[in-house]
Amino acid sequence: MQLKRSVVAALSAAALGMAGLAATAAPAQAVQDSGATASAPTAGPASTQAVYYLNFQYSSWSHWSPDSLTSTHAGWLYAGRSYVYCYRMAEVYTDKGRTDGAWFLTDDDSGNSNVWVSKVYLDPADWDTYVPKCRDV
């Protein structure tokens, strides 16, 4: 039985390698956190930056650009603890009785990288948490 597993594993690795799907090692991510851990950000240009953990009070759409247009919907960021890379001032948006022009760059819970979520969904306890301003993205 052990021999069969070894053969299957070797054949699988060879097939993946020939298909260009072999796993590669990646450097560790810099993380700014206040104690709790979460998974590392997914691959993408923003993932080379440090991450900052915030609590989002509400689930919300994520967007491909920092605006509230339906045409830019990407996926979902669910309520709870999530990492962000940075923020950018953009469209002033109102929802849940809150108005703000800050948008966080993050990876959403739908698997999309480098998407934007409005600050209006942030838990008020984290409104003053330091997050750096985005460089050109």
PDB file of C-alpha atoms in Angstrom:
ATOM      1  CA  MET A   1       0.000   0.000   0.000  1.00  0.00           C
ATOM      2  CA  GLN A   2       2.823   2.407   0.894  1.00  0.00           C
ATOM      3  CA  LEU A   3       4.529   1.732  -2.445  1.00  0.00           C
ATOM      4  CA  LYS A   4       1.313   2.561  -4.340  1.00  0.00           C
ATOM      5  CA  ARG A   5       1.000   5.908  -2.515  1.00  0.00           C
ATOM      6  CA  SER A   6       4.612   6.775  -3.307  1.00  0.00           C
ATOM      7  CA  VAL A   7       4.148   5.935  -6.974  1.00  0.00           C
ATOM      8  CA  VAL A   8       0.894   7.905  -7.185  1.00  0.00           C
ATOM      9  CA  ALA A   9       2.503  10.888  -5.429  1.00  0.00           C
ATOM     10  CA  ALA A  10       5.525  10.798  -7.764  1.00  0.00           C
ATOM     11  CA  LEU A  11       3.345  10.526 -10.870  1.00  0.00           C
ATOM     12  CA  SER A  12       1.094  13.360  -9.650  1.00  0.00           C
ATOM     13  CA  ALA A  13       4.079  15.612  -8.961  1.00  0.00           C
ATOM     14  CA  ALA A  14       5.518  14.853 -12.397  1.00  0.00           C
ATOM     15  CA  ALA A  15       2.204  15.594 -14.109  1.00  0.00           C
ATOM     16  CA  LEU A  16       1.782  18.874 -12.240  1.00  0.00           C
ATOM     17  CA  GLY A  17       5.333  19.883 -13.019  1.00  0.00           C
ATOM     18  CA  MET A  18       4.854  19.174 -16.727  1.00  0.00           C
ATOM     19  CA  ALA A  19       1.658  21.231 -16.679  1.00  0.00           C
ATOM     20  CA  GLY A  20       3.475  24.141 -15.027  1.00  0.00           C
ATOM     21  CA  LEU A  21       1.484  23.780 -11.827  1.00  0.00           C
ATOM     22  CA  ALA A  22       4.270  22.849  -9.441  1.00  0.00           C
ATOM     23  CA  ALA A  23       4.225  24.751  -6.157  1.00  0.00           C
ATOM     24  CA  THR A  24       6.882  27.356  -5.529  1.00  0.00           C
ATOM     25  CA  ALA A  25       8.037  28.854  -2.280  1.00  0.00           C
ATOM     26  CA  ALA A  26       7.223  32.491  -1.558  1.00  0.00           C
ATOM     27  CA  PRO A  27       8.833  34.861   0.930  1.00  0.00           C
ATOM     28  CA  ALA A  28       7.064  35.518   4.203  1.00  0.00           C
ATOM     29  CA  GLN A  29       4.722  38.500   4.384  1.00  0.00           C
ATOM     30  CA  ALA A  30       5.269  41.452   6.702  1.00  0.00           C
ATOM     31  CA  VAL A  31       2.345  41.659   9.105  1.00  0.00           C
ATOM     32  CA  GLN A  32       1.134  44.444  11.377  1.00  0.00           C
ATOM     33  CA  ASP A  33      -1.259  42.864  13.872  1.00  0.00           C
ATOM     34  CA  SER A  34      -2.381  43.304  17.432  1.00  0.00           C
ATOM     35  CA  GLY A  35      -2.296  39.632  18.370  1.00  0.00           C
ATOM     36  CA  ALA A  36      -4.704  37.534  16.331  1.00  0.00           C
ATOM     37  CA  THR A  37      -3.467  35.660  13.310  1.00  0.00           C
ATOM     38  CA  ALA A  38      -5.022  35.163   9.904  1.00  0.00           C
ATOM     39  CA  SER A  39      -4.000  33.652   6.625  1.00  0.00           C
ATOM     40  CA  ALA A  40      -1.467  35.476   4.480  1.00  0.00           C
ATOM     41  CA  PRO A  41      -2.740  37.629   1.638  1.00  0.00           C
ATOM     42  CA  THR A  42      -3.219  36.078  -1.760  1.00  0.00           C
ATOM     43  CA  ALA A  43      -0.810  36.753  -4.602  1.00  0.00           C
ATOM     44  CA  GLY A  44      -0.976  40.101  -6.353  1.00  0.00           C
ATOM     45  CA  PRO A  45       0.879  43.395  -6.519  1.00  0.00           C
ATOM     46  CA  ALA A  46      -0.492  44.626  -3.187  1.00  0.00           C
ATOM     47  CA  SER A  47       0.500  41.458  -1.331  1.00  0.00           C
ATOM     48  CA  THR A  48       4.113  42.627  -1.151  1.00  0.00           C
ATOM     49  CA  GLN A  49       3.015  45.322   1.308  1.00  0.00           C
ATOM     50  CA  ALA A  50       2.474  44.928   5.034  1.00  0.00           C
ATOM     51  CA  VAL A  51      -1.069  44.059   6.122  1.00  0.00           C
ATOM     52  CA  TYR A  52      -3.122  45.774   8.827  1.00  0.00           C
ATOM     53  CA  TYR A  53      -5.960  43.950  10.575  1.00  0.00           C
ATOM     54  CA  LEU A  54      -9.313  45.669  11.061  1.00  0.00           C
ATOM     55  CA  ASN A  55     -12.760  44.561  12.202  1.00  0.00           C
ATOM     56  CA  PHE A  56     -15.556  45.191   9.740  1.00  0.00           C
ATOM     57  CA  GLN A  57     -18.956  45.570  11.361  1.00  0.00           C
ATOM     58  CA  TYR A  58     -20.924  44.811   8.186  1.00  0.00           C
ATOM     59  CA  SER A  59     -20.479  42.567   5.152  1.00  0.00           C
ATOM     60  CA  SER A  60     -20.138  44.543   1.948  1.00  0.00           C
ATOM     61  CA  TRP A  61     -19.471  44.388  -1.750  1.00  0.00           C
ATOM     62  CA  SER A  62     -15.861  44.720  -2.773  1.00  0.00           C
ATOM     63  CA  HIS A  63     -15.084  46.816  -5.853  1.00  0.00           C
ATOM     64  CA  TRP A  64     -12.444  46.786  -8.598  1.00  0.00           C
ATOM     65  CA  SER A  65     -12.069  50.560  -8.144  1.00  0.00           C
ATOM     66  CA  PRO A  66     -12.693  52.769  -5.079  1.00  0.00           C
ATOM     67  CA  ASP A  67     -16.282  53.705  -5.920  1.00  0.00           C
ATOM     68  CA  SER A  68     -19.795  52.423  -5.287  1.00  0.00           C
ATOM     69  CA  LEU A  69     -20.761  51.728  -8.903  1.00  0.00           C
ATOM     70  CA  THR A  70     -22.602  48.456  -9.495  1.00  0.00           C
ATOM     71  CA  SER A  71     -20.404  47.905 -12.566  1.00  0.00           C
ATOM     72  CA  THR A  72     -17.285  47.699 -10.353  1.00  0.00           C
ATOM     73  CA  HIS A  73     -18.616  45.009  -7.969  1.00  0.00           C
ATOM     74  CA  ALA A  74     -16.006  42.289  -7.499  1.00  0.00           C
ATOM     75  CA  GLY A  75     -17.199  40.054  -4.667  1.00  0.00           C
ATOM     76  CA  TRP A  76     -17.832  40.148  -0.911  1.00  0.00           C
ATOM     77  CA  LEU A  77     -15.908  41.048   2.211  1.00  0.00           C
ATOM     78  CA  TYR A  78     -17.763  39.497   5.128  1.00  0.00           C
ATOM     79  CA  ALA A  79     -18.190  41.120   8.513  1.00  0.00           C
ATOM     80  CA  GLY A  80     -15.392  40.269  10.946  1.00  0.00           C
ATOM     81  CA  ARG A  81     -11.621  40.565  11.129  1.00  0.00           C
ATOM     82  CA  SER A  82      -9.872  41.143   7.789  1.00  0.00           C
ATOM     83  CA  TYR A  83      -6.554  42.500   6.621  1.00  0.00           C
ATOM     84  CA  VAL A  84      -6.117  45.595   4.475  1.00  0.00           C
ATOM     85  CA  TYR A  85      -3.009  46.923   2.754  1.00  0.00           C
ATOM     86  CA  CYS A  86      -3.674  50.655   2.694  1.00  0.00           C
ATOM     87  CA  TYR A  87      -6.391  53.245   2.093  1.00  0.00           C
ATOM     88  CA  ARG A  88      -7.138  55.854  -0.565  1.00  0.00           C
ATOM     89  CA  MET A  89      -9.440  58.857  -0.475  1.00  0.00           C
ATOM     90  CA  ALA A  90     -11.904  58.561  -3.346  1.00  0.00           C
ATOM     91  CA  GLU A  91     -15.687  58.685  -3.820  1.00  0.00           C
ATOM     92  CA  VAL A  92     -17.539  59.877  -0.727  1.00  0.00           C
ATOM     93  CA  TYR A  93     -19.987  57.088   0.046  1.00  0.00           C
ATOM     94  CA  THR A  94     -22.931  56.820   2.449  1.00  0.00           C
ATOM     95  CA  ASP A  95     -24.444  53.612   3.838  1.00  0.00           C
ATOM     96  CA  LYS A  96     -25.536  52.311   7.259  1.00  0.00           C
ATOM     97  CA  GLY A  97     -25.973  55.939   8.411  1.00  0.00           C
ATOM     98  CA  ARG A  98     -22.254  56.657   7.851  1.00  0.00           C
ATOM     99  CA  THR A  99     -20.488  58.790   5.256  1.00  0.00           C
ATOM    100  CA  ASP A 100     -16.785  58.545   4.374  1.00  0.00           C
ATOM    101  CA  GLY A 101     -14.459  58.934   1.398  1.00  0.00           C
ATOM    102  CA  ALA A 102     -11.824  56.429   2.540  1.00  0.00           C
ATOM    103  CA  TRP A 103     -11.550  53.075   0.734  1.00  0.00           C
ATOM    104  CA  PHE A 104      -9.366  50.169   1.875  1.00  0.00           C
ATOM    105  CA  LEU A 105      -7.365  48.009  -0.549  1.00  0.00           C
ATOM    106  CA  THR A 106      -7.720  44.329   0.409  1.00  0.00           C
ATOM    107  CA  ASP A 107      -8.347  40.807  -0.853  1.00  0.00           C
ATOM    108  CA  ASP A 108     -11.996  39.840  -0.438  1.00  0.00           C
ATOM    109  CA  ASP A 109     -13.660  36.671   0.827  1.00  0.00           C
ATOM    110  CA  SER A 110     -14.702  35.739  -2.728  1.00  0.00           C
ATOM    111  CA  GLY A 111     -11.063  35.172  -3.703  1.00  0.00           C
ATOM    112  CA  ASN A 112     -10.465  38.486  -5.494  1.00  0.00           C
ATOM    113  CA  SER A 113      -7.153  40.288  -4.932  1.00  0.00           C
ATOM    114  CA  ASN A 114      -6.553  44.026  -4.873  1.00  0.00           C
ATOM    115  CA  VAL A 115     -10.145  45.151  -4.407  1.00  0.00           C
ATOM    116  CA  TRP A 116     -11.594  48.111  -2.508  1.00  0.00           C
ATOM    117  CA  VAL A 117     -14.025  48.293   0.444  1.00  0.00           C
ATOM    118  CA  SER A 118     -15.511  51.485   1.884  1.00  0.00           C
ATOM    119  CA  LYS A 119     -14.608  52.600   5.396  1.00  0.00           C
ATOM    120  CA  VAL A 120     -18.311  53.010   6.226  1.00  0.00           C
ATOM    121  CA  TYR A 121     -18.443  49.258   6.968  1.00  0.00           C
ATOM    122  CA  LEU A 122     -15.580  49.392   9.492  1.00  0.00           C
ATOM    123  CA  ASP A 123     -16.282  48.734  13.173  1.00  0.00           C
ATOM    124  CA  PRO A 124     -16.206  52.123  14.992  1.00  0.00           C
ATOM    125  CA  ALA A 125     -13.678  50.657  17.465  1.00  0.00           C
ATOM    126  CA  ASP A 126     -11.148  50.561  14.580  1.00  0.00           C
ATOM    127  CA  TRP A 127     -11.848  53.984  13.051  1.00  0.00           C
ATOM    128  CA  ASP A 128      -8.615  55.386  14.498  1.00  0.00           C
ATOM    129  CA  THR A 129      -6.433  52.328  13.797  1.00  0.00           C
ATOM    130  CA  TYR A 130      -3.382  53.284  11.738  1.00  0.00           C
ATOM    131  CA  VAL A 131      -3.452  52.186   8.098  1.00  0.00           C
ATOM    132  CA  PRO A 132      -1.032  53.831   5.637  1.00  0.00           C
ATOM    133  CA  LYS A 133      -2.167  55.772   2.609  1.00  0.00           C
ATOM    134  CA  CYS A 134      -1.807  53.759  -0.633  1.00  0.00           C
ATOM    135  CA  ARG A 135       0.931  54.507  -3.076  1.00  0.00           C
ATOM    136  CA  ASP A 136      -0.112  54.315  -6.711  1.00  0.00           C
ATOM    137  CA  VAL A 137      -1.802  50.956  -7.209  1.00  0.00           C
TER     138      VAL A 137
END
